[in-house]
Amino acid sequence: MKRTRTTQSSANTLRLAPAAAAARQLFPVIAVCFSVCSAGFSSQALAADAASAPTSAPASNVLPTVSVQATGATLPGDLSAAYPGGQVASGAQIGVLGQQKLIDVPFSVTSYTSKLIEDQQARTLADVVANDPAVRTALGYGNFSETYIIRGFEVYSDDVALNGMYGLTPRQMVDTGAIERVDIFKGANAFVNGASPGGSGVGGSINVQTKVADDKPLTQLTVAGSASGELATHVDVGRRFGENDQYGIRVNQTVQGGDSSIDDEARHAQQTAVSLDYRGDKLRLYADFLYQKERITEGRPGVFVSGDALPSAPSATHNYTQPWTWSSLEDTVGMLRGEYDIAPDWTVYAGVGTRHTHENGDYLTATYGINGATSAYRLGSAHDEYSLSAQAGVRGKFVTGAVSHAISAGWQINRVAAYNAFDFSPSFPTSLYNTQPVARPDGFFSGGDFADPGLTAVTLMRGFAVSDTMGFFGDRFLFTVGVRQQNLIQNGYDYGTEVQNAAYNASATTPVFGAVYKLQPNLSVYANRSESLLSGGTAPGNAVNVGAVIAPFRATQYEAGVKYDANHYGAALALYQIRQQVAYTDSVTGIYGANGIQRHRGVEFSMYGEPLNGVRLIGGVSYINAKLEDTNYGAENGNRPIGVPAWTFNANVEYDVPHASGLTLMARALWTSTQYLDQANTLQVPSWTRFDIGARYKTRVFNRDTSVNMIVTNLANRSYWSSALGGYLTQGAPRTAWFSVTTEF
């Protein structure tokens, strides 16, 4: 079960409709919407108003045109083109601001494409973000979920956005079969995205965009396998219909299963995704259905440390779990989104979605103690989660004198209701190195009913944002000012009885200021002042002010940087400071409050694209000077926060072999410097380096485009602790080799 936060709620605590029923109700709505499209809006598509074309600015104020060429198939929707190689995009979805060209926004953002997912055989979101020098991945708290680390701060898998909306992404782990783009926003983001329902994302956020049908018909089959015994198939089919190809359908089906490269660990997954869309002259509609199921048996857990010595990492393939551990995750998601151009340069949009998650499992938590004595206990968990998200807004442009304006205004709401049951076993002795099986221990402490988990938490987030990006000197200088008003409600309930035991209700306003100045059409400098927002929590039972509601925690960021876009490659440099409030109970007064600060000062450099013909690069370096301030009577002032390495480095190089047409070789190196497991900075986790290699060969077989791919991660099979974030150790995966053949019909 994921780390429990005191969660929010509305007064209505009734369970939402089960996902199956929600899906059955969703498809008639889709059918009605698409019928309306064909009957009511086809005429608009055929009779475009020539007056709707935007008015051109005076020639003297227009910068030279920058031409960006897309590689590969026609881009769906309004997606930005990719750099040569097709793996990194030149634009991304920036929350309430919508789809933006990255060189034009005062933020640090990178967008990875489905081409990268295919080329690198990325199976989950963690495999995709591994390409970013500012991002690292760890295991979730006490389970097998993926959690992401951006600028030294955690982003829960639950707080990954789906098509710009929180609360809809599959819980714990996101498979990649249905993903078109992965947008990584680095930095404080309360204005553009709003506060996340899970309470993470101080240092950045992740948004995934689903696939829609391209103009070019697609029928693609991939068959893959690993050296350890996993097999996988992926079918991707897309078509457009109608007199003007206004109707589209995209279907993705992935099935994967078998033994992983970790001893005795097995993973099985399946994902079905269906995307329907209508694109008219003024109206665009999207409907998405996603079903994902994961089962993990004998998954290798994270490791806690209670002694004064750090354990050495066991053999890369060794598994220190027990045979009775398992986890089952099932997610059903439905979304409807739409956009309508109400006037030239003005668009209104709206969306609604729902998700149901069903999770069960027996998990093991191991603790390495004094003199190496290791103990563990079993946690049984049953979890159901019902989420509802909605948004609406308007974006538009107009000119006042010599100043252009790009207006954005948006409203959003997200509600997550969690139903839980659990039981703990007594602890038992074990070993990280010579692990012996033990019988599954019975529980001695429990809460809730496994057959019918009761309501334990409800989270409700409501917010409204408005901004204006003003353009001066022919839009050479862009200044953005905006504000978001956010309401955070969290209610908690006793296990079994559903009697309310906690309540949190607070509001906050988070402004943003950003500026971009284009030194050249393809070279810009930028700066921003922005904030992140988390619920402040409630004073615990050992505090004098027990039950007191703490105001929402703010993280304030100042950032400046440079961006370069040469069409065939791009680069970015960012300098930033993030100051995050930290709460603790004062050891003298006994009062719980936001008394401390966690400060991160960093420098990031990234590069992507094809700087030399036939040579492509994705990589960069990140440096973070992180320290704690205003700790409890200065006991740990100046110490480094848990799990924040000073340096991270990535280099992913591809080389098209000149005399072997269609052959591409790939090599990747990842390096992470030392980090601390404890706030006192007495337990230091060693630095680690990982090398990956790969190759792909594109040819035609039976007159069909065919690609043969191979990738090997952790080539040296090095054993290492990859992360200490959260105060526990995550071990890096052993050497893993994947092979695939992809054919288009």
XYZ file of C-alpha atoms in Angstrom:
745
model
C 0.000 0.000 0.000
C 1.289 3.420 -0.907
C 2.451 5.838 1.760
C -0.697 7.157 3.411
C -1.279 10.862 3.573
C -4.139 12.466 5.475
C -6.469 12.783 2.524
C -9.069 15.239 1.485
C -12.725 15.031 0.973
C -15.931 16.646 0.046
C -18.935 16.283 2.318
C -20.265 13.616 -0.006
C -18.413 10.409 0.780
C -20.520 8.116 -1.376
C -18.532 5.733 -3.505
C -18.402 6.595 -7.195
C -19.831 4.161 -9.719
C -17.642 1.133 -10.352
C -15.416 1.453 -13.380
C -17.216 -1.132 -15.449
C -20.477 0.732 -15.030
C -18.726 4.017 -15.737
C -17.313 2.622 -18.954
C -20.752 1.345 -20.036
C -22.193 4.797 -19.397
C -19.328 6.519 -21.176
C -19.645 4.884 -24.589
C -23.241 6.036 -25.279
C -22.053 9.567 -24.547
C -19.212 9.082 -27.008
C -21.622 7.825 -29.643
C -23.933 10.795 -29.137
C -21.029 13.253 -29.346
C -19.740 11.739 -32.565
C -23.230 11.676 -34.062
C -23.626 15.352 -33.270
C -20.271 15.972 -34.919
C -21.271 14.348 -38.174
C -24.729 15.928 -38.264
C -24.091 19.376 -36.896
C -20.524 20.283 -37.620
C -19.663 18.774 -40.994
C -21.040 21.842 -42.697
C -18.705 23.995 -40.618
C -15.771 21.881 -41.677
C -16.695 22.392 -45.346
C -17.411 26.113 -45.008
C -14.390 27.549 -43.240
C -14.595 31.276 -42.765
C -11.665 32.972 -44.461
C -11.976 35.775 -41.933
C -10.902 33.370 -39.177
C -7.282 33.564 -40.303
C -5.237 35.522 -37.726
C -4.240 39.035 -38.702
C -0.580 39.303 -39.664
C 1.649 41.591 -37.666
C 3.433 44.414 -39.470
C 6.383 43.085 -41.416
C 8.811 45.289 -39.540
C 7.944 43.532 -36.288
C 8.108 39.971 -37.541
C 11.129 37.833 -36.713
C 12.646 35.663 -39.434
C 10.749 32.424 -39.940
C 12.154 29.303 -38.294
C 11.252 26.140 -40.184
C 10.959 22.935 -38.177
C 10.660 19.703 -40.117
C 8.875 16.723 -38.628
C 10.386 13.322 -39.151
C 8.196 10.362 -39.908
C 4.400 10.283 -40.066
C 2.094 13.264 -39.979
C 1.751 14.597 -36.455
C -1.660 14.052 -34.855
C -3.576 17.020 -33.479
C -1.479 20.045 -32.562
C 1.601 18.155 -31.393
C 4.923 19.899 -31.954
C 7.428 18.462 -34.408
C 10.323 16.322 -33.206
C 14.021 16.809 -33.749
C 15.789 14.484 -36.229
C 15.504 10.921 -35.010
C 12.001 11.688 -33.787
C 12.721 10.965 -30.109
C 12.498 14.437 -28.503
C 9.861 17.043 -29.394
C 10.266 20.795 -29.764
C 7.042 21.497 -27.858
C 4.910 20.126 -25.034
C 1.626 20.508 -23.177
C 2.163 23.170 -20.486
C -0.859 22.734 -18.217
C -3.360 25.590 -18.403
C -1.231 27.245 -21.111
C -1.869 24.350 -23.506
C 0.453 23.115 -26.251
C 3.469 25.416 -26.515
C 6.744 25.698 -28.396
C 9.413 25.172 -25.738
C 11.646 28.013 -26.864
C 8.722 30.405 -26.252
C 7.940 29.534 -22.610
C 9.810 30.678 -19.462
C 10.029 27.155 -18.033
C 12.275 24.108 -18.313
C 10.408 21.326 -20.139
C 11.408 18.242 -22.131
C 9.048 16.091 -24.199
C 9.872 12.499 -25.209
C 7.987 10.781 -28.026
C 6.510 7.404 -28.894
C 9.428 6.987 -31.329
C 11.817 6.953 -28.355
C 9.573 4.432 -26.585
C 9.683 2.171 -29.638
C 13.412 2.575 -30.319
C 14.420 1.903 -26.697
C 11.748 -0.756 -26.018
C 10.641 1.277 -22.991
C 8.023 -0.774 -21.171
C 7.063 1.591 -18.333
C 7.284 5.320 -17.713
C 10.481 4.783 -15.686
C 12.252 3.530 -18.831
C 11.322 6.758 -20.624
C 12.331 9.270 -17.953
C 15.670 7.459 -17.533
C 16.792 9.541 -20.526
C 16.536 12.815 -18.603
C 19.574 14.002 -16.606
C 17.339 15.790 -14.074
C 15.186 12.727 -13.306
C 15.814 9.514 -11.383
C 13.459 6.669 -10.385
C 12.901 4.675 -7.186
C 10.456 2.142 -5.754
C 7.352 3.340 -3.952
C 6.978 3.162 -0.179
C 6.530 -0.512 0.764
C 5.411 -1.688 -2.679
C 6.533 -2.070 -6.307
C 5.231 1.224 -7.673
C 7.461 3.580 -9.601
C 8.217 6.973 -8.101
C 10.136 9.723 -9.877
C 12.665 12.255 -8.588
C 12.825 15.667 -10.315
C 15.269 18.282 -9.053
C 15.654 16.202 -5.908
C 11.930 16.110 -5.039
C 9.599 13.137 -5.367
C 6.736 12.751 -7.840
C 4.418 9.850 -6.985
C 3.215 7.684 -9.861
C -0.315 8.602 -8.713
C 0.485 12.260 -9.433
C 1.387 11.786 -13.098
C -1.145 13.648 -15.261
C -2.974 12.079 -18.208
C -3.692 14.462 -21.085
C -3.267 17.350 -18.670
C -5.610 16.004 -15.962
C -4.625 14.642 -12.533
C -6.128 11.535 -10.973
C -6.634 9.498 -14.156
C -3.267 7.840 -14.810
C -3.067 4.148 -13.817
C -1.954 3.913 -10.190
C 1.546 2.739 -9.212
C 2.875 2.007 -12.708
C 2.250 3.373 -16.200
C 2.805 1.124 -19.212
C 3.840 2.814 -22.459
C 1.763 1.112 -25.173
C -0.764 3.962 -25.456
C 1.625 6.903 -24.885
C 2.372 9.433 -27.641
C 4.325 11.967 -25.570
C 5.884 12.185 -22.092
C 6.183 15.832 -21.014
C 8.528 16.491 -18.099
C 8.083 19.900 -16.472
C 11.086 20.703 -14.288
C 10.443 23.137 -11.477
C 7.659 24.551 -9.309
C 4.366 24.135 -11.183
C 1.360 25.034 -9.006
C 0.191 27.641 -11.503
C 0.369 25.610 -14.718
C -0.832 22.272 -13.264
C -2.395 22.957 -9.868
C -1.615 21.056 -6.681
C -1.436 17.293 -7.188
C -3.953 15.120 -5.298
C -1.241 12.856 -3.888
C 0.775 15.721 -2.437
C 3.995 15.443 -4.448
C 5.616 17.278 -7.346
C 7.485 20.100 -5.626
C 10.389 19.905 -8.080
C 8.437 19.132 -11.227
C 5.635 17.187 -12.841
C 5.051 14.588 -15.552
C 2.225 14.549 -18.097
C 1.582 11.726 -20.563
C -0.382 12.269 -23.763
C -2.238 9.376 -25.358
C -2.006 8.305 -28.984
C -4.618 9.405 -31.530
C -5.016 8.413 -35.161
C -2.532 9.916 -37.648
C -3.398 10.929 -41.213
C -1.431 7.912 -42.432
C -3.117 4.527 -41.819
C -1.184 2.396 -39.347
C -1.153 -1.324 -38.623
C 1.893 -2.244 -36.566
C 2.795 -5.463 -34.780
C 5.666 -5.853 -32.318
C 6.846 -9.157 -30.866
C 9.440 -8.913 -28.088
C 11.253 -11.090 -25.593
C 13.883 -10.863 -22.883
C 16.858 -13.064 -22.177
C 15.325 -13.950 -18.811
C 12.147 -15.370 -20.338
C 9.617 -12.555 -20.662
C 7.538 -12.375 -23.835
C 5.483 -9.449 -25.128
C 3.286 -8.441 -28.033
C 2.054 -4.988 -28.974
C -0.530 -4.217 -31.666
C -1.024 -0.594 -32.760
C -3.775 0.182 -35.292
C -4.901 3.628 -36.432
C -7.345 4.777 -39.102
C -9.166 7.929 -40.182
C -12.624 7.941 -41.763
C -15.136 10.332 -43.270
C -15.218 12.576 -46.310
C -12.445 14.750 -44.860
C -10.882 12.142 -42.561
C -12.573 13.907 -39.671
C -13.136 10.710 -37.655
C -10.241 8.770 -36.166
C -9.696 5.616 -34.151
C -6.486 4.349 -32.564
C -6.293 0.992 -30.773
C -3.293 -0.268 -28.790
C -3.097 -3.690 -27.183
C -0.092 -4.872 -25.153
C 0.391 -8.235 -23.443
C 3.574 -9.082 -21.556
C 4.617 -11.746 -19.069
C 7.288 -14.054 -17.752
C 10.316 -14.220 -15.473
C 12.207 -10.973 -14.969
C 15.984 -10.723 -14.648
C 15.649 -10.745 -10.825
C 15.730 -14.252 -9.334
C 12.232 -15.778 -8.902
C 10.487 -12.516 -9.782
C 7.724 -12.703 -12.403
C 5.708 -9.936 -13.994
C 2.576 -10.075 -16.136
C 0.868 -7.061 -17.682
C -1.762 -6.191 -20.217
C -3.043 -2.876 -21.497
C -5.887 -2.042 -23.864
C -6.330 1.519 -25.087
C -8.925 2.889 -27.499
C -8.856 6.514 -28.670
C -11.639 8.055 -30.759
C -11.444 11.560 -32.152
C -13.294 13.997 -34.351
C -11.518 16.950 -35.929
C -13.607 19.534 -37.698
C -12.844 23.042 -38.797
C -13.758 24.469 -35.406
C -14.594 21.498 -33.202
C -12.253 18.771 -31.960
C -13.406 15.903 -29.737
C -11.420 13.122 -28.063
C -12.611 10.045 -26.208
C -10.166 7.682 -24.512
C -10.690 4.343 -22.814
C -7.792 2.624 -21.056
C -7.632 -0.670 -19.212
C -4.394 -1.803 -17.535
C -3.697 -4.842 -15.385
C -0.422 -5.759 -13.665
C 0.557 -8.729 -11.539
C 3.922 -9.064 -9.830
C 4.947 -12.154 -7.879
C 7.997 -12.178 -5.595
C 8.871 -8.595 -6.415
C 12.115 -7.403 -4.851
C 11.288 -4.778 -2.178
C 13.014 -1.678 -0.863
C 15.202 -1.921 2.260
C 15.055 0.181 5.427
C 18.090 0.662 7.687
C 17.798 1.002 11.466
C 21.431 0.554 12.434
C 24.494 2.751 12.080
C 25.937 1.007 9.022
C 24.803 0.845 5.410
C 24.448 -2.654 3.930
C 26.410 -3.429 0.798
C 24.173 -4.073 -2.178
C 23.456 -7.798 -2.663
C 24.156 -9.532 -5.962
C 22.417 -7.709 -8.812
C 20.022 -10.598 -9.467
C 19.512 -11.756 -5.870
C 15.988 -11.504 -4.490
C 15.524 -11.074 -0.717
C 11.740 -11.301 -0.718
C 9.570 -14.314 0.202
C 7.673 -16.707 -2.117
C 4.269 -15.572 -0.807
C 4.648 -11.914 -1.851
C 2.552 -10.625 -4.742
C 0.734 -7.559 -6.032
C -2.214 -7.192 -8.381
C -3.176 -3.836 -9.887
C -6.148 -3.190 -12.163
C -7.098 0.220 -13.586
C -10.014 1.284 -15.779
C -9.968 4.818 -17.181
C -12.421 6.778 -19.339
C -11.995 10.346 -20.639
C -13.907 12.813 -22.811
C -12.268 16.032 -24.026
C -13.262 18.726 -26.473
C -12.159 22.045 -27.989
C -14.201 24.572 -29.952
C -12.947 27.681 -31.766
C -15.528 30.285 -30.769
C -13.811 33.068 -32.733
C -10.577 33.674 -34.618
C -7.726 32.944 -32.167
C -10.150 32.012 -29.349
C -10.773 28.439 -28.180
C -12.824 27.006 -25.332
C -12.049 23.548 -23.981
C -13.455 21.080 -21.485
C -12.758 17.572 -20.285
C -14.016 14.985 -17.830
C -12.618 11.631 -16.813
C -12.961 8.847 -14.276
C -10.686 6.085 -13.008
C -11.249 3.017 -10.873
C -8.316 1.164 -9.334
C -8.450 -2.214 -7.637
C -5.296 -3.352 -5.823
C -4.524 -6.369 -3.657
C -1.274 -7.782 -2.418
C 1.000 -9.271 0.187
C 4.128 -7.140 0.563
C 7.362 -7.621 2.474
C 9.236 -4.826 4.209
C 12.837 -5.601 5.208
C 14.920 -3.659 7.752
C 18.698 -3.968 8.019
C 19.630 -3.449 11.677
C 22.547 -3.333 14.055
C 25.432 -5.688 13.198
C 23.620 -6.737 10.062
C 20.662 -8.345 11.818
C 17.803 -8.142 9.323
C 14.108 -8.499 10.052
C 10.981 -8.293 7.938
C 7.233 -8.286 8.266
C 4.312 -8.926 5.940
C 1.786 -6.264 4.984
C -1.454 -7.406 3.408
C -3.382 -4.732 1.568
C -6.706 -4.323 -0.221
C -7.238 -0.990 -1.924
C -9.961 0.457 -4.109
C -9.804 3.959 -5.484
C -12.348 6.042 -7.389
C -11.259 9.255 -9.060
C -13.189 11.913 -10.924
C -11.525 14.808 -12.765
C -12.926 17.675 -14.798
C -11.611 20.851 -16.366
C -12.800 23.732 -18.534
C -11.199 26.865 -19.851
C -10.541 29.332 -22.626
C -7.425 30.437 -24.508
C -7.229 33.367 -26.855
C -5.135 36.102 -28.455
C -5.670 39.784 -29.180
C -3.594 42.922 -29.723
C -3.698 46.271 -27.920
C -1.578 48.788 -29.760
C 1.953 47.434 -30.037
C 1.381 44.727 -27.398
C 0.016 41.252 -28.150
C -1.812 39.234 -25.506
C -2.218 35.457 -25.115
C -4.892 34.844 -22.487
C -5.434 31.576 -20.623
C -8.119 30.904 -18.036
C -8.961 27.493 -16.669
C -10.938 25.737 -13.942
C -10.331 22.213 -12.694
C -11.559 19.817 -10.041
C -10.234 16.466 -8.907
C -11.773 14.088 -6.365
C -10.143 10.846 -5.193
C -11.870 8.468 -2.753
C -9.792 5.632 -1.262
C -11.138 2.443 0.350
C -8.640 0.341 2.300
C -8.077 -2.696 4.466
C -4.777 -4.017 5.836
C -3.117 -6.445 8.179
C 0.424 -6.625 9.571
C 2.302 -9.739 10.640
C 4.818 -9.941 13.473
C 8.418 -9.417 12.349
C 10.627 -12.403 11.585
C 14.383 -12.770 10.991
C 15.715 -12.872 7.444
C 18.807 -11.944 5.425
C 19.584 -9.724 2.467
C 22.276 -12.115 1.242
C 21.327 -15.649 2.263
C 17.556 -15.368 2.189
C 15.684 -18.460 3.317
C 11.964 -18.994 2.672
C 9.604 -18.804 5.643
C 5.945 -19.711 5.867
C 3.529 -16.866 5.268
C 2.984 -15.315 8.741
C -0.527 -14.581 9.933
C -1.572 -11.046 10.746
C -1.686 -9.807 14.319
C -2.904 -6.263 13.694
C -5.467 -5.296 11.074
C -7.901 -2.659 9.956
C -10.914 -2.830 7.691
C -12.559 -5.696 5.835
C -10.601 -7.310 2.986
C -13.843 -8.519 1.407
C -15.288 -4.988 1.380
C -12.694 -2.256 2.096
C -14.229 0.800 3.710
C -13.734 4.476 3.007
C -10.537 5.790 4.617
C -9.711 8.990 2.744
C -11.201 11.504 0.352
C -9.246 14.188 -1.459
C -10.828 17.149 -3.224
C -8.854 19.715 -5.212
C -10.501 22.732 -6.827
C -8.714 25.547 -8.594
C -9.008 28.408 -11.050
C -6.116 29.946 -12.979
C -5.776 32.953 -15.270
C -2.771 34.358 -17.101
C -1.703 36.820 -19.767
C 1.409 36.464 -21.894
C 2.203 39.887 -23.298
C 4.363 40.231 -26.382
C 6.510 43.278 -27.049
C 8.697 44.263 -30.005
C 6.923 41.920 -32.398
C 6.754 39.164 -29.751
C 10.489 39.215 -29.327
C 9.980 39.819 -25.600
C 7.268 37.720 -23.926
C 6.173 38.446 -20.370
C 3.800 36.064 -18.560
C 1.876 36.953 -15.420
C -0.666 34.616 -13.887
C -2.300 33.412 -10.699
C -4.056 30.274 -9.505
C -6.458 30.089 -6.587
C -6.546 26.574 -5.136
C -8.737 24.912 -2.516
C -7.392 21.743 -0.842
C -9.724 19.494 1.159
C -8.625 16.270 2.859
C -10.772 14.072 5.100
C -9.703 10.872 6.827
C -11.860 8.041 8.213
C -11.282 5.186 10.648
C -10.645 1.756 9.194
C -13.711 -0.419 9.455
C -16.081 2.153 10.978
C -15.690 4.978 8.432
C -15.993 7.490 11.273
C -14.265 10.724 10.304
C -11.017 11.202 12.223
C -9.272 13.992 10.324
C -10.261 17.080 8.364
C -8.206 19.535 6.352
C -9.616 22.480 4.446
C -7.378 25.295 3.280
C -6.932 27.597 0.306
C -3.945 29.320 -1.239
C -3.135 31.620 -4.119
C -0.010 30.923 -6.171
C 1.250 33.548 -8.650
C 3.678 33.102 -11.526
C 5.895 35.577 -13.346
C 7.918 34.618 -16.393
C 9.839 36.347 -19.155
C 11.374 35.194 -22.446
C 13.621 37.344 -24.627
C 14.629 36.088 -28.060
C 18.189 37.152 -28.776
C 17.715 35.411 -32.113
C 14.712 33.541 -33.530
C 16.303 30.278 -32.336
C 18.013 31.559 -29.177
C 16.175 32.801 -26.090
C 16.888 33.661 -22.485
C 14.204 33.259 -19.837
C 13.439 33.672 -16.145
C 10.550 32.787 -13.867
C 9.316 33.120 -10.327
C 6.852 30.331 -9.528
C 5.538 28.209 -6.659
C 4.557 24.653 -5.826
C 1.764 23.851 -3.376
C 1.124 20.926 -1.013
C -1.406 20.443 1.753
C 0.123 21.427 5.077
C -1.122 18.480 7.081
C -2.529 18.296 10.600
C -0.666 18.397 13.905
C -0.086 14.826 15.229
C -1.221 13.375 18.532
C 2.099 14.078 20.314
C 1.949 17.809 19.553
C 0.575 20.467 21.903
C -1.610 21.772 19.088
C -2.904 18.315 18.140
C -5.421 18.470 15.309
C -4.390 21.956 14.208
C -4.628 22.488 10.444
C -1.395 23.796 8.944
C -1.584 26.222 6.027
C -0.590 24.713 2.659
C 3.144 24.265 2.223
C 4.686 26.444 -0.468
C 7.849 25.967 -2.444
C 9.134 29.149 -4.024
C 11.310 28.905 -7.117
C 13.504 31.400 -8.947
C 14.869 30.187 -12.269
C 16.797 31.611 -15.216
C 18.135 29.952 -18.315
C 19.012 29.838 -22.000
C 17.405 27.782 -24.795
C 18.718 27.073 -28.278
C 16.763 25.476 -31.120
C 18.746 24.810 -34.299
C 15.981 22.719 -35.924
C 18.169 19.623 -36.080
C 19.162 19.797 -32.419
C 18.369 21.763 -29.276
C 19.994 22.602 -25.972
C 18.982 24.242 -22.705
C 20.740 25.568 -19.603
C 18.870 26.367 -16.385
C 19.856 27.780 -12.996
C 17.318 27.625 -10.173
C 16.615 27.811 -6.461
C 13.688 26.048 -4.750
C 12.873 26.682 -1.086
C 10.343 24.205 0.307
C 8.674 24.545 3.698
C 9.154 21.621 6.103
C 6.987 20.864 9.142
C 8.081 19.304 12.442
C 7.116 19.334 16.122
C 9.316 21.702 18.118
C 11.214 19.640 20.708
C 10.873 22.360 23.372
C 7.483 23.990 22.797
C 5.823 20.835 21.456
C 4.095 22.876 18.732
C 3.791 21.377 15.261
C 4.269 23.830 12.424
C 6.028 24.746 9.178
C 9.260 25.629 10.921
C 11.970 24.448 8.537
C 13.213 24.878 4.981
C 14.653 22.468 2.408
C 16.629 24.505 -0.118
C 17.804 23.239 -3.504
C 20.067 25.337 -5.739
C 20.832 23.741 -9.049
C 22.234 23.934 -12.552
C 20.920 21.778 -15.412
C 22.207 21.354 -18.941
C 20.502 19.196 -21.540
C 20.982 18.532 -25.242
C 18.971 16.546 -27.776
C 18.713 15.997 -31.509
C 21.287 15.475 -34.261
C 24.259 17.865 -33.889
C 26.178 15.880 -36.535
C 24.734 14.082 -39.524
C 24.017 10.496 -38.471
C 24.911 11.144 -34.813
C 22.109 11.807 -32.304
C 22.424 12.725 -28.661
C 20.096 12.842 -25.671
C 21.793 13.779 -22.438
C 23.080 16.350 -20.040
C 24.125 16.986 -16.479
C 22.408 18.211 -13.315
C 23.996 19.642 -10.168
C 22.027 20.282 -6.954
C 23.412 22.048 -3.895
C 20.760 20.961 -1.400
C 20.672 21.648 2.326
C 18.342 21.854 5.324
C 17.726 25.178 7.062
C 15.969 26.117 10.318
C 15.900 22.548 11.592
C 14.843 21.747 15.161
C 17.145 24.068 17.142
C 19.775 23.837 14.415
C 20.579 20.184 15.058
C 20.800 19.400 11.337
C 21.268 22.812 9.778
C 23.360 22.605 6.629
C 22.877 18.859 6.236
C 21.927 17.410 2.885
C 18.318 16.181 2.484
C 17.713 12.433 2.238
C 18.068 10.886 -1.205
C 19.261 13.989 -3.093
C 22.481 13.371 -5.068
C 24.620 16.381 -5.923
C 25.338 15.234 -9.482
C 23.476 13.234 -12.101
C 24.756 12.689 -15.633
C 23.230 11.090 -18.732
C 24.623 10.509 -22.221
C 22.635 8.602 -24.824
C 24.375 8.450 -28.220
C 23.068 6.939 -31.458
C 25.174 6.395 -34.570
C 23.888 5.509 -38.024
C 26.525 3.193 -39.502
C 27.466 4.785 -42.867
C 28.077 1.648 -44.917
C 25.254 -0.416 -43.430
C 22.040 1.280 -44.466
C 19.361 1.009 -41.793
C 21.725 0.012 -38.974
C 21.869 2.227 -35.869
C 24.055 1.608 -32.822
C 23.231 3.036 -29.389
C 25.209 3.491 -26.169
C 24.073 5.118 -22.927
C 25.774 6.004 -19.656
C 24.040 7.110 -16.445
C 25.939 8.326 -13.392
C 24.593 9.388 -9.998
C 26.776 10.757 -7.209
C 26.579 9.860 -3.525
C 23.442 10.534 -1.482
C 22.436 10.213 2.165
C 19.981 7.762 3.683
C 19.491 9.716 6.906
C 18.951 13.350 7.768
C 21.943 13.328 10.117
C 24.126 12.516 7.082
C 25.852 9.549 8.731
C 24.762 6.908 6.168
C 26.150 7.668 2.725
C 25.024 5.691 -0.298
C 27.859 5.210 -2.833
C 27.725 6.730 -6.291
C 26.768 4.453 -9.169
C 27.243 4.168 -12.926
C 25.140 2.210 -15.407
C 26.010 1.407 -19.011
C 23.445 0.377 -21.636
C 23.954 -0.633 -25.261
C 21.582 -1.234 -28.128
C 21.155 -1.604 -31.865
C 18.338 -1.540 -34.372
C 18.154 -2.458 -38.018
C 15.458 -1.157 -40.330
C 14.754 -2.964 -43.586
C 11.901 -4.325 -45.686
C 10.735 -7.905 -45.288
C 8.103 -9.213 -47.746
C 7.743 -5.585 -48.845
C 6.869 -4.484 -45.306
C 8.783 -1.947 -43.192
C 10.438 -3.985 -40.460
C 12.669 -3.037 -37.539
C 14.768 -5.425 -35.449
C 15.745 -3.961 -32.059
C 18.019 -4.980 -29.212
C 18.820 -3.202 -25.948
C 20.819 -4.332 -22.906
C 20.549 -2.272 -19.721
C 23.134 -2.471 -16.905
C 25.564 -4.146 -19.273
C 28.124 -4.837 -16.527
C 25.434 -6.360 -14.267
C 26.572 -3.984 -11.544
C 25.027 -4.276 -8.095
C 24.177 -0.893 -6.556
C 21.660 1.051 -4.486
C 20.060 3.383 -7.024
C 18.141 5.647 -4.621
C 17.711 6.513 -0.948
C 14.733 8.808 -1.419
C 12.049 8.344 1.222
C 14.563 7.022 3.767
C 14.822 3.520 2.274
C 17.060 1.880 -0.317
C 16.028 0.943 -3.839
C 18.324 -1.527 -5.597
C 19.106 -1.049 -9.270
C 17.851 -3.653 -11.735
C 20.326 -6.304 -12.952
C 21.453 -6.766 -16.535
C 18.383 -7.062 -18.733
C 18.391 -7.823 -22.458
C 15.340 -7.205 -24.649
C 14.874 -8.098 -28.314
C 11.982 -7.104 -30.581
C 10.760 -7.221 -34.156
C 8.307 -4.573 -35.372
C 6.482 -4.832 -38.700
C 4.025 -2.472 -40.348
C 1.264 -3.921 -42.526
